[in-house]
Structure formats: C-alpha cells, structure tokens
PDB file of C-alpha atoms in Angstrom:
ATOM      1  CA  UNK A 165       0.000   0.000   0.000  1.00 62.00           C
ATOM      2  CA  UNK A 166       1.251   3.466  -0.854  1.00 70.00           C
ATOM      3  CA  UNK A 167       1.384   6.028   1.869  1.00 94.00           C
ATOM      4  CA  UNK A 168       3.314   8.077   4.364  1.00 97.00           C
ATOM      5  CA  UNK A 169       4.798   6.654   7.522  1.00 97.00           C
ATOM      6  CA  UNK A 170       5.958   8.597  10.534  1.00 97.00           C
ATOM      7  CA  UNK A 171       7.820   7.200  13.470  1.00 92.00           C
ATOM      8  CA  UNK A 172       7.611   7.015  16.331  1.00 93.00           C
ATOM      9  CA  UNK A 173       3.945   7.683  17.136  1.00 95.00           C
ATOM     10  CA  UNK A 174       4.847   9.035  20.580  1.00 96.00           C
ATOM     11  CA  UNK A 175       8.166  10.576  21.597  1.00 95.00           C
ATOM     12  CA  UNK A 176       9.312  11.850  24.969  1.00 95.00           C
ATOM     13  CA  UNK A 177      12.419  13.955  25.502  1.00 93.00           C
ATOM     14  CA  UNK A 178      14.065  15.997  28.169  1.00 93.00           C
ATOM     15  CA  UNK A 179      14.469  19.703  27.655  1.00 92.00           C
ATOM     16  CA  UNK A 180      17.769  20.568  25.991  1.00 91.00           C
ATOM     17  CA  UNK A 181      17.948  17.430  23.860  1.00 93.00           C
ATOM     18  CA  UNK A 182      17.692  17.389  20.084  1.00 94.00           C
ATOM     19  CA  UNK A 183      15.274  14.867  18.608  1.00 95.00           C
ATOM     20  CA  UNK A 184      14.700  13.651  15.045  1.00 96.00           C
ATOM     21  CA  UNK A 185      11.289  12.702  13.675  1.00 97.00           C
ATOM     22  CA  UNK A 186      11.149  10.306  10.761  1.00 97.00           C
ATOM     23  CA  UNK A 187       8.962  10.682   7.646  1.00 98.00           C
ATOM     24  CA  UNK A 188       8.992   8.255   4.719  1.00 98.00           C
ATOM     25  CA  UNK A 189       6.708   8.122   1.664  1.00 98.00           C
ATOM     26  CA  UNK A 190       6.358   5.551  -1.119  1.00 97.00           C
ATOM     27  CA  UNK A 191       3.987   7.595  -3.253  1.00 95.00           C
ATOM     28  CA  UNK A 192       6.795   8.797  -5.546  1.00 95.00           C
ATOM     29  CA  UNK A 193       5.874  12.372  -4.643  1.00 95.00           C
ATOM     30  CA  UNK A 194       8.357  15.146  -5.329  1.00 94.00           C
ATOM     31  CA  UNK A 195       7.241  17.555  -2.608  1.00 94.00           C
ATOM     32  CA  UNK A 196       7.250  16.955   1.152  1.00 96.00           C
ATOM     33  CA  UNK A 197       6.215  19.101   4.089  1.00 96.00           C
ATOM     34  CA  UNK A 198       6.372  19.328   7.862  1.00 98.00           C
ATOM     35  CA  UNK A 199       3.591  20.903   9.896  1.00 98.00           C
ATOM     36  CA  UNK A 200       3.016  21.474  13.546  1.00 97.00           C
ATOM     37  CA  UNK A 201      -0.466  21.255  15.101  1.00 97.00           C
ATOM     38  CA  UNK A 202      -1.325  22.820  18.455  1.00 95.00           C
ATOM     39  CA  UNK A 203      -4.739  22.866  20.169  1.00 89.00           C
ATOM     40  CA  UNK A 204      -6.931  25.698  18.907  1.00 85.00           C
ATOM     41  CA  UNK A 205      -4.568  26.597  16.070  1.00 87.00           C
ATOM     42  CA  UNK A 206      -4.483  25.687  12.427  1.00 88.00           C
ATOM     43  CA  UNK A 207      -1.655  23.584  11.036  1.00 95.00           C
ATOM     44  CA  UNK A 208       1.472  25.680  10.659  1.00 95.00           C
ATOM     45  CA  UNK A 209       4.166  25.009   8.074  1.00 95.00           C
ATOM     46  CA  UNK A 210       7.669  24.393   9.420  1.00 97.00           C
ATOM     47  CA  UNK A 211       9.659  23.401   6.312  1.00 96.00           C
ATOM     48  CA  UNK A 212       8.953  22.120   2.857  1.00 94.00           C
ATOM     49  CA  UNK A 213      10.957  20.536   0.062  1.00 95.00           C
ATOM     50  CA  UNK A 214      10.054  20.554  -3.607  1.00 91.00           C
ATOM     51  CA  UNK A 215      12.918  18.370  -4.749  1.00 92.00           C
ATOM     52  CA  UNK A 216      15.791  16.299  -3.395  1.00 95.00           C
ATOM     53  CA  UNK A 217      18.615  18.324  -1.818  1.00 95.00           C
ATOM     54  CA  UNK A 218      16.492  21.464  -1.657  1.00 94.00           C
ATOM     55  CA  UNK A 219      14.180  22.791   1.047  1.00 95.00           C
ATOM     56  CA  UNK A 220      12.653  26.085   2.170  1.00 93.00           C
ATOM     57  CA  UNK A 221      11.638  27.543   5.499  1.00 95.00           C
ATOM     58  CA  UNK A 222       7.965  27.764   6.294  1.00 93.00           C
ATOM     59  CA  UNK A 223       6.293  30.135   8.727  1.00 92.00           C
ATOM     60  CA  UNK A 224       7.790  28.729  11.937  1.00 95.00           C
ATOM     61  CA  UNK A 225      11.207  27.279  11.021  1.00 96.00           C
ATOM     62  CA  UNK A 226      13.142  28.655  14.004  1.00 96.00           C
ATOM     63  CA  UNK A 227      14.498  25.857  16.179  1.00 97.00           C
ATOM     64  CA  UNK A 228      13.978  23.182  13.518  1.00 98.00           C
ATOM     65  CA  UNK A 229      16.156  21.668  10.794  1.00 98.00           C
ATOM     66  CA  UNK A 230      15.511  19.248   7.927  1.00 98.00           C
ATOM     67  CA  UNK A 231      17.335  17.321   5.229  1.00 98.00           C
ATOM     68  CA  UNK A 232      16.194  15.822   1.925  1.00 98.00           C
ATOM     69  CA  UNK A 233      18.872  13.417   0.756  1.00 97.00           C
ATOM     70  CA  UNK A 234      16.420  10.931  -0.739  1.00 97.00           C
ATOM     71  CA  UNK A 235      13.140  11.501  -2.551  1.00 97.00           C
ATOM     72  CA  UNK A 236      11.220   9.282  -0.147  1.00 97.00           C
ATOM     73  CA  UNK A 237      12.606  10.645   3.128  1.00 98.00           C
ATOM     74  CA  UNK A 238      12.296  14.028   4.876  1.00 98.00           C
ATOM     75  CA  UNK A 239      13.415  13.864   8.532  1.00 98.00           C
ATOM     76  CA  UNK A 240      12.782  16.757  10.908  1.00 98.00           C
ATOM     77  CA  UNK A 241      15.115  17.601  13.793  1.00 97.00           C
ATOM     78  CA  UNK A 242      13.669  19.537  16.701  1.00 97.00           C
ATOM     79  CA  UNK A 243      16.613  21.286  18.307  1.00 95.00           C
ATOM     80  CA  UNK A 244      17.065  22.569  21.830  1.00 92.00           C
ATOM     81  CA  UNK A 245      16.630  26.074  20.418  1.00 91.00           C
ATOM     82  CA  UNK A 246      12.919  25.456  19.822  1.00 92.00           C
ATOM     83  CA  UNK A 247      11.263  27.202  22.761  1.00 91.00           C
ATOM     84  CA  UNK A 248       8.014  25.262  22.847  1.00 93.00           C
ATOM     85  CA  UNK A 249       8.566  21.911  21.125  1.00 95.00           C
ATOM     86  CA  UNK A 250       5.705  19.927  22.650  1.00 96.00           C
ATOM     87  CA  UNK A 251       3.180  19.452  19.831  1.00 97.00           C
ATOM     88  CA  UNK A 252       1.712  17.072  17.268  1.00 97.00           C
ATOM     89  CA  UNK A 253       3.946  16.932  14.193  1.00 98.00           C
ATOM     90  CA  UNK A 254       2.570  16.026  10.784  1.00 98.00           C
ATOM     91  CA  UNK A 255       4.449  15.138   7.631  1.00 98.00           C
ATOM     92  CA  UNK A 256       2.785  15.471   4.235  1.00 97.00           C
ATOM     93  CA  UNK A 257       3.613  14.989   0.571  1.00 96.00           C
ATOM     94  CA  UNK A 258       2.224  16.046  -2.790  1.00 94.00           C
ATOM     95  CA  UNK A 259       2.879  15.056  -6.390  1.00 91.00           C
ATOM     96  CA  UNK A 260       4.603  18.318  -7.110  1.00 82.00           C
ATOM     97  CA  UNK A 261       4.849  21.914  -6.090  1.00 72.00           C
ATOM     98  CA  UNK A 262       4.085  25.019  -8.087  1.00 67.00           C
ATOM     99  CA  UNK A 263       1.710  25.305 -11.006  1.00 68.00           C
ATOM    100  CA  UNK A 264      -1.424  23.285 -10.309  1.00 75.00           C
ATOM    101  CA  UNK A 265      -2.368  23.338  -6.592  1.00 80.00           C
ATOM    102  CA  UNK A 266      -1.880  19.685  -5.662  1.00 87.00           C
ATOM    103  CA  UNK A 267      -3.542  18.146  -2.666  1.00 92.00           C
ATOM    104  CA  UNK A 268      -1.260  17.147   0.165  1.00 94.00           C
ATOM    105  CA  UNK A 269      -1.474  13.719   1.794  1.00 96.00           C
ATOM    106  CA  UNK A 270      -0.624  13.389   5.446  1.00 97.00           C
ATOM    107  CA  UNK A 271       1.060  10.801   7.603  1.00 98.00           C
ATOM    108  CA  UNK A 272      -0.319   9.600  10.949  1.00 97.00           C
ATOM    109  CA  UNK A 273       1.700  12.116  12.978  1.00 97.00           C
ATOM    110  CA  UNK A 274       4.175  12.049  15.855  1.00 97.00           C
ATOM    111  CA  UNK A 275       3.227  13.427  19.236  1.00 97.00           C
ATOM    112  CA  UNK A 276       6.311  14.930  20.862  1.00 97.00           C
ATOM    113  CA  UNK A 277       6.379  15.732  24.560  1.00 96.00           C
ATOM    114  CA  UNK A 278       9.339  17.609  26.019  1.00 94.00           C
ATOM    115  CA  UNK A 279       9.637  17.993  29.792  1.00 92.00           C
TER     116      UNK A 279
ATOM    117  CA  UNK B 154      -3.362  39.411   5.526  1.00 71.00           C
ATOM    118  CA  UNK B 155      -4.293  36.044   4.043  1.00 74.00           C
ATOM    119  CA  UNK B 156      -6.641  34.283   6.419  1.00 88.00           C
ATOM    120  CA  UNK B 157      -8.942  31.262   6.653  1.00 93.00           C
ATOM    121  CA  UNK B 158     -11.803  31.179   9.166  1.00 96.00           C
ATOM    122  CA  UNK B 159     -13.984  28.179   9.893  1.00 97.00           C
ATOM    123  CA  UNK B 160     -17.343  28.207  11.632  1.00 97.00           C
ATOM    124  CA  UNK B 161     -18.782  26.995  13.827  1.00 98.00           C
ATOM    125  CA  UNK B 162     -15.917  25.844  16.041  1.00 97.00           C
ATOM    126  CA  UNK B 163     -18.021  22.897  17.180  1.00 98.00           C
ATOM    127  CA  UNK B 164     -21.292  21.386  15.998  1.00 98.00           C
ATOM    128  CA  UNK B 165     -23.399  18.703  17.571  1.00 98.00           C
ATOM    129  CA  UNK B 166     -25.992  16.968  15.362  1.00 98.00           C
ATOM    130  CA  UNK B 167     -28.447  14.153  15.772  1.00 98.00           C
ATOM    131  CA  UNK B 168     -28.041  11.242  13.382  1.00 98.00           C
ATOM    132  CA  UNK B 169     -29.859  12.148  10.155  1.00 97.00           C
ATOM    133  CA  UNK B 170     -29.872  15.900  10.892  1.00 98.00           C
ATOM    134  CA  UNK B 171     -28.287  17.630   7.875  1.00 98.00           C
ATOM    135  CA  UNK B 172     -26.179  20.760   8.271  1.00 98.00           C
ATOM    136  CA  UNK B 173     -23.326  22.788   6.756  1.00 98.00           C
ATOM    137  CA  UNK B 174     -19.862  23.826   7.828  1.00 98.00           C
ATOM    138  CA  UNK B 175     -18.404  27.115   6.630  1.00 98.00           C
ATOM    139  CA  UNK B 176     -14.922  28.119   5.521  1.00 98.00           C
ATOM    140  CA  UNK B 177     -14.414  31.772   4.639  1.00 97.00           C
ATOM    141  CA  UNK B 178     -11.170  33.121   3.266  1.00 94.00           C
ATOM    142  CA  UNK B 179      -9.450  36.398   2.539  1.00 89.00           C
ATOM    143  CA  UNK B 180      -6.583  35.742   0.177  1.00 77.00           C
ATOM    144  CA  UNK B 181      -5.064  37.780  -2.599  1.00 76.00           C
ATOM    145  CA  UNK B 182      -5.836  35.167  -5.233  1.00 83.00           C
ATOM    146  CA  UNK B 183      -7.310  31.728  -4.665  1.00 88.00           C
ATOM    147  CA  UNK B 184      -5.628  28.866  -6.473  1.00 89.00           C
ATOM    148  CA  UNK B 185      -7.290  26.006  -4.658  1.00 92.00           C
ATOM    149  CA  UNK B 186      -9.353  25.183  -1.572  1.00 95.00           C
ATOM    150  CA  UNK B 187      -8.996  21.848   0.187  1.00 97.00           C
ATOM    151  CA  UNK B 188     -11.180  20.007   2.686  1.00 98.00           C
ATOM    152  CA  UNK B 189      -9.771  17.423   5.071  1.00 98.00           C
ATOM    153  CA  UNK B 190     -11.204  15.176   7.766  1.00 98.00           C
ATOM    154  CA  UNK B 191      -9.164  14.553  10.903  1.00 98.00           C
ATOM    155  CA  UNK B 192      -9.913  11.926  13.537  1.00 97.00           C
ATOM    156  CA  UNK B 193      -8.480  12.357  17.058  1.00 95.00           C
ATOM    157  CA  UNK B 194      -4.767  11.595  17.233  1.00 94.00           C
ATOM    158  CA  UNK B 195      -4.470  10.963  13.486  1.00 96.00           C
ATOM    159  CA  UNK B 196      -3.303  12.828  10.424  1.00 97.00           C
ATOM    160  CA  UNK B 197      -5.776  14.696   8.192  1.00 98.00           C
ATOM    161  CA  UNK B 198      -7.446  12.681   5.443  1.00 98.00           C
ATOM    162  CA  UNK B 199      -7.939  14.419   2.100  1.00 97.00           C
ATOM    163  CA  UNK B 200     -11.559  14.870   0.999  1.00 98.00           C
ATOM    164  CA  UNK B 201     -11.931  17.453  -1.796  1.00 96.00           C
ATOM    165  CA  UNK B 202     -10.179  20.096  -3.886  1.00 96.00           C
ATOM    166  CA  UNK B 203     -12.124  23.036  -5.317  1.00 96.00           C
ATOM    167  CA  UNK B 204     -10.529  25.425  -7.804  1.00 93.00           C
ATOM    168  CA  UNK B 205     -13.079  28.000  -8.901  1.00 92.00           C
ATOM    169  CA  UNK B 206     -16.325  29.631  -7.796  1.00 94.00           C
ATOM    170  CA  UNK B 207     -19.361  27.542  -8.651  1.00 96.00           C
ATOM    171  CA  UNK B 208     -17.538  24.244  -8.432  1.00 97.00           C
ATOM    172  CA  UNK B 209     -19.043  21.385  -6.418  1.00 98.00           C
ATOM    173  CA  UNK B 210     -17.675  17.995  -5.376  1.00 97.00           C
ATOM    174  CA  UNK B 211     -19.496  15.097  -3.676  1.00 97.00           C
ATOM    175  CA  UNK B 212     -18.485  12.016  -1.756  1.00 95.00           C
ATOM    176  CA  UNK B 213     -21.056   9.862   0.002  1.00 96.00           C
ATOM    177  CA  UNK B 214     -22.880  12.149   2.476  1.00 97.00           C
ATOM    178  CA  UNK B 215     -20.532  15.087   1.908  1.00 98.00           C
ATOM    179  CA  UNK B 216     -20.788  17.843  -0.657  1.00 98.00           C
ATOM    180  CA  UNK B 217     -18.364  20.750  -0.941  1.00 98.00           C
ATOM    181  CA  UNK B 218     -19.201  23.999  -2.710  1.00 98.00           C
ATOM    182  CA  UNK B 219     -17.177  27.123  -3.447  1.00 97.00           C
ATOM    183  CA  UNK B 220     -18.009  30.801  -3.924  1.00 94.00           C
ATOM    184  CA  UNK B 221     -15.658  33.748  -4.345  1.00 90.00           C
ATOM    185  CA  UNK B 222     -15.345  34.248  -0.604  1.00 92.00           C
ATOM    186  CA  UNK B 223     -16.275  31.008   1.104  1.00 96.00           C
ATOM    187  CA  UNK B 224     -16.783  27.288   0.879  1.00 98.00           C
ATOM    188  CA  UNK B 225     -19.414  25.097   2.461  1.00 98.00           C
ATOM    189  CA  UNK B 226     -19.200  21.468   3.426  1.00 98.00           C
ATOM    190  CA  UNK B 227     -22.739  20.111   3.432  1.00 98.00           C
ATOM    191  CA  UNK B 228     -23.382  16.954   5.407  1.00 98.00           C
ATOM    192  CA  UNK B 229     -26.571  15.143   4.461  1.00 98.00           C
ATOM    193  CA  UNK B 230     -28.156  12.677   6.897  1.00 98.00           C
ATOM    194  CA  UNK B 231     -24.968  12.292   8.943  1.00 98.00           C
ATOM    195  CA  UNK B 232     -24.074   9.131  10.811  1.00 98.00           C
ATOM    196  CA  UNK B 233     -22.036   8.797  14.031  1.00 98.00           C
ATOM    197  CA  UNK B 234     -19.018   7.705  11.976  1.00 97.00           C
ATOM    198  CA  UNK B 235     -18.974  11.171  10.378  1.00 98.00           C
ATOM    199  CA  UNK B 236     -17.876  12.582  13.735  1.00 98.00           C
ATOM    200  CA  UNK B 237     -14.454  14.204  13.281  1.00 98.00           C
ATOM    201  CA  UNK B 238     -12.759  17.563  12.898  1.00 98.00           C
ATOM    202  CA  UNK B 239     -13.127  19.004   9.405  1.00 98.00           C
ATOM    203  CA  UNK B 240     -10.299  21.218   8.223  1.00 98.00           C
ATOM    204  CA  UNK B 241     -10.284  23.720   5.395  1.00 97.00           C
ATOM    205  CA  UNK B 242      -7.079  24.898   3.717  1.00 96.00           C
ATOM    206  CA  UNK B 243      -6.389  27.425   1.015  1.00 93.00           C
ATOM    207  CA  UNK B 244      -3.560  27.853  -1.472  1.00 90.00           C
ATOM    208  CA  UNK B 245      -3.170  31.348  -2.816  1.00 85.00           C
ATOM    209  CA  UNK B 246      -1.364  32.989  -5.721  1.00 79.00           C
ATOM    210  CA  UNK B 247       2.345  33.357  -5.230  1.00 70.00           C
ATOM    211  CA  UNK B 248       2.645  30.648  -2.570  1.00 66.00           C
ATOM    212  CA  UNK B 249       4.094  27.518  -4.094  1.00 65.00           C
ATOM    213  CA  UNK B 250       2.013  24.737  -2.597  1.00 66.00           C
ATOM    214  CA  UNK B 251       1.887  26.575   0.724  1.00 82.00           C
ATOM    215  CA  UNK B 252      -1.455  26.012   2.424  1.00 89.00           C
ATOM    216  CA  UNK B 253      -3.147  28.217   5.000  1.00 91.00           C
ATOM    217  CA  UNK B 254      -5.272  26.114   7.331  1.00 94.00           C
ATOM    218  CA  UNK B 255      -8.313  27.084   9.328  1.00 95.00           C
ATOM    219  CA  UNK B 256      -8.669  25.884  12.910  1.00 95.00           C
ATOM    220  CA  UNK B 257     -11.345  23.358  12.003  1.00 97.00           C
ATOM    221  CA  UNK B 258     -14.911  22.465  12.956  1.00 98.00           C
ATOM    222  CA  UNK B 259     -15.361  19.667  15.476  1.00 97.00           C
ATOM    223  CA  UNK B 260     -18.436  17.694  14.430  1.00 98.00           C
ATOM    224  CA  UNK B 261     -20.169  15.290  16.795  1.00 98.00           C
ATOM    225  CA  UNK B 262     -23.060  13.175  15.481  1.00 98.00           C
ATOM    226  CA  UNK B 263     -25.175  11.587  18.176  1.00 97.00           C
ATOM    227  CA  UNK B 264     -26.975   8.269  17.466  1.00 96.00           C
TER     228      UNK B 264
END
C-alpha cells in the first residue's frame, strides 16, 4: 500500500535534547512538508521541500532543521533552540509543487512531549 | 493578511440531521481550496479540492461547494461515523504549494 509513515507515534524527551522525527513516503511524490499542530490553532508550516537536496523555510522554522537526501525521506530535527517543542507533528507529501495546486497527503503524525 | 476562518468551532448533530460547515477566506488570489477530515490523534485525510467559484464535489454524504469568498461542506443525513474535525485549507497565488489552514470544525453526530 502506498502512503506516508511517521515514526515514532509518541516521543518523549528531556528539555535541551535534540530529537529527530522520521517521515517516509512511497507515493513517488516530489514535494514533502512538515507541519506542527497545536490545540486551537491551524496547522502551521515548518519546512517544505520541492525536490531532493532542496528545502525552504515555512512560517515557523526557528528551532527546527531538515534534510532531503532521498526523494522518499524528509526527517525533521527539533533542536534545543525550539522554545516550545511539545506538539503534534505532521508530515505530508504532494505530487509536485508550483503550477497546479496539488492536494497534500498526510502521515499519521508524531506526538512529541518535552519535559 | 491572508486568512482562513472556519465556523462553527463545534457542531453537535443528531443522526440524520443535515447541516453545513463554513470556511471563509481572505486571500489575494485563490488557487485552490482543500477540505480534510481529521480523527483524534491521526493525520488529516484528504476529501476534496475546489478550484473556482461555482464548483461542487461530492463524496457519500458530503458535498463541498465554493463561492468567491467562502466554501461550504454540506453533510446530508450524517451518521455517528462522520464525527471528526473538518479542516479547510487554502492555497493562494504566489505561494508555491503553501497552504493556510483554518482551525477546524469539530463535528459530533449523536446516534
């Protein structure tokens, strides 16, 4: 089955530690995205990548980093510089980016708790 | 400022009681409007894409419509399994595949 996988489902970290969230897709999509979801707020874009080895900051990139070394993988690192990292993190992908507005397909999410 | 507003924030319906959810937007140029369904603790599930005013899309008990300033998600004869949060997102001119999301409508359908 084609889809997007995120791991782990739940993640607990101590304050001051960096943590990396995994996102893999087998849909052969070019574009991938990371969002953050907090209660009472809409999804907010952290980073996105339109093609391998290229990525752009979204609206709330501070304290996060990404890499796109393979088409199917787009890991997100939450660094100790992120002031409020506890949230539900969602990875998404779309066929392309630019031109026609393509729908984005989401993974199951990772709930990160930092104490 | 580009903005997406969804109303109501929460809606409780009896099984079979039809209703509509609203998504209004203020963007400089609409390229596409998307509806998603999200169950608790899960990622959003894609439902519909609408591109231009007057367009309609249907899927089972759901029908999405679009005007120049808002979109409606009509739910006909809902069932308890339709209970979820429904999210609206907009892509606007000049934003390469960047979506602006509303905060969602939490729908509860009572048997």
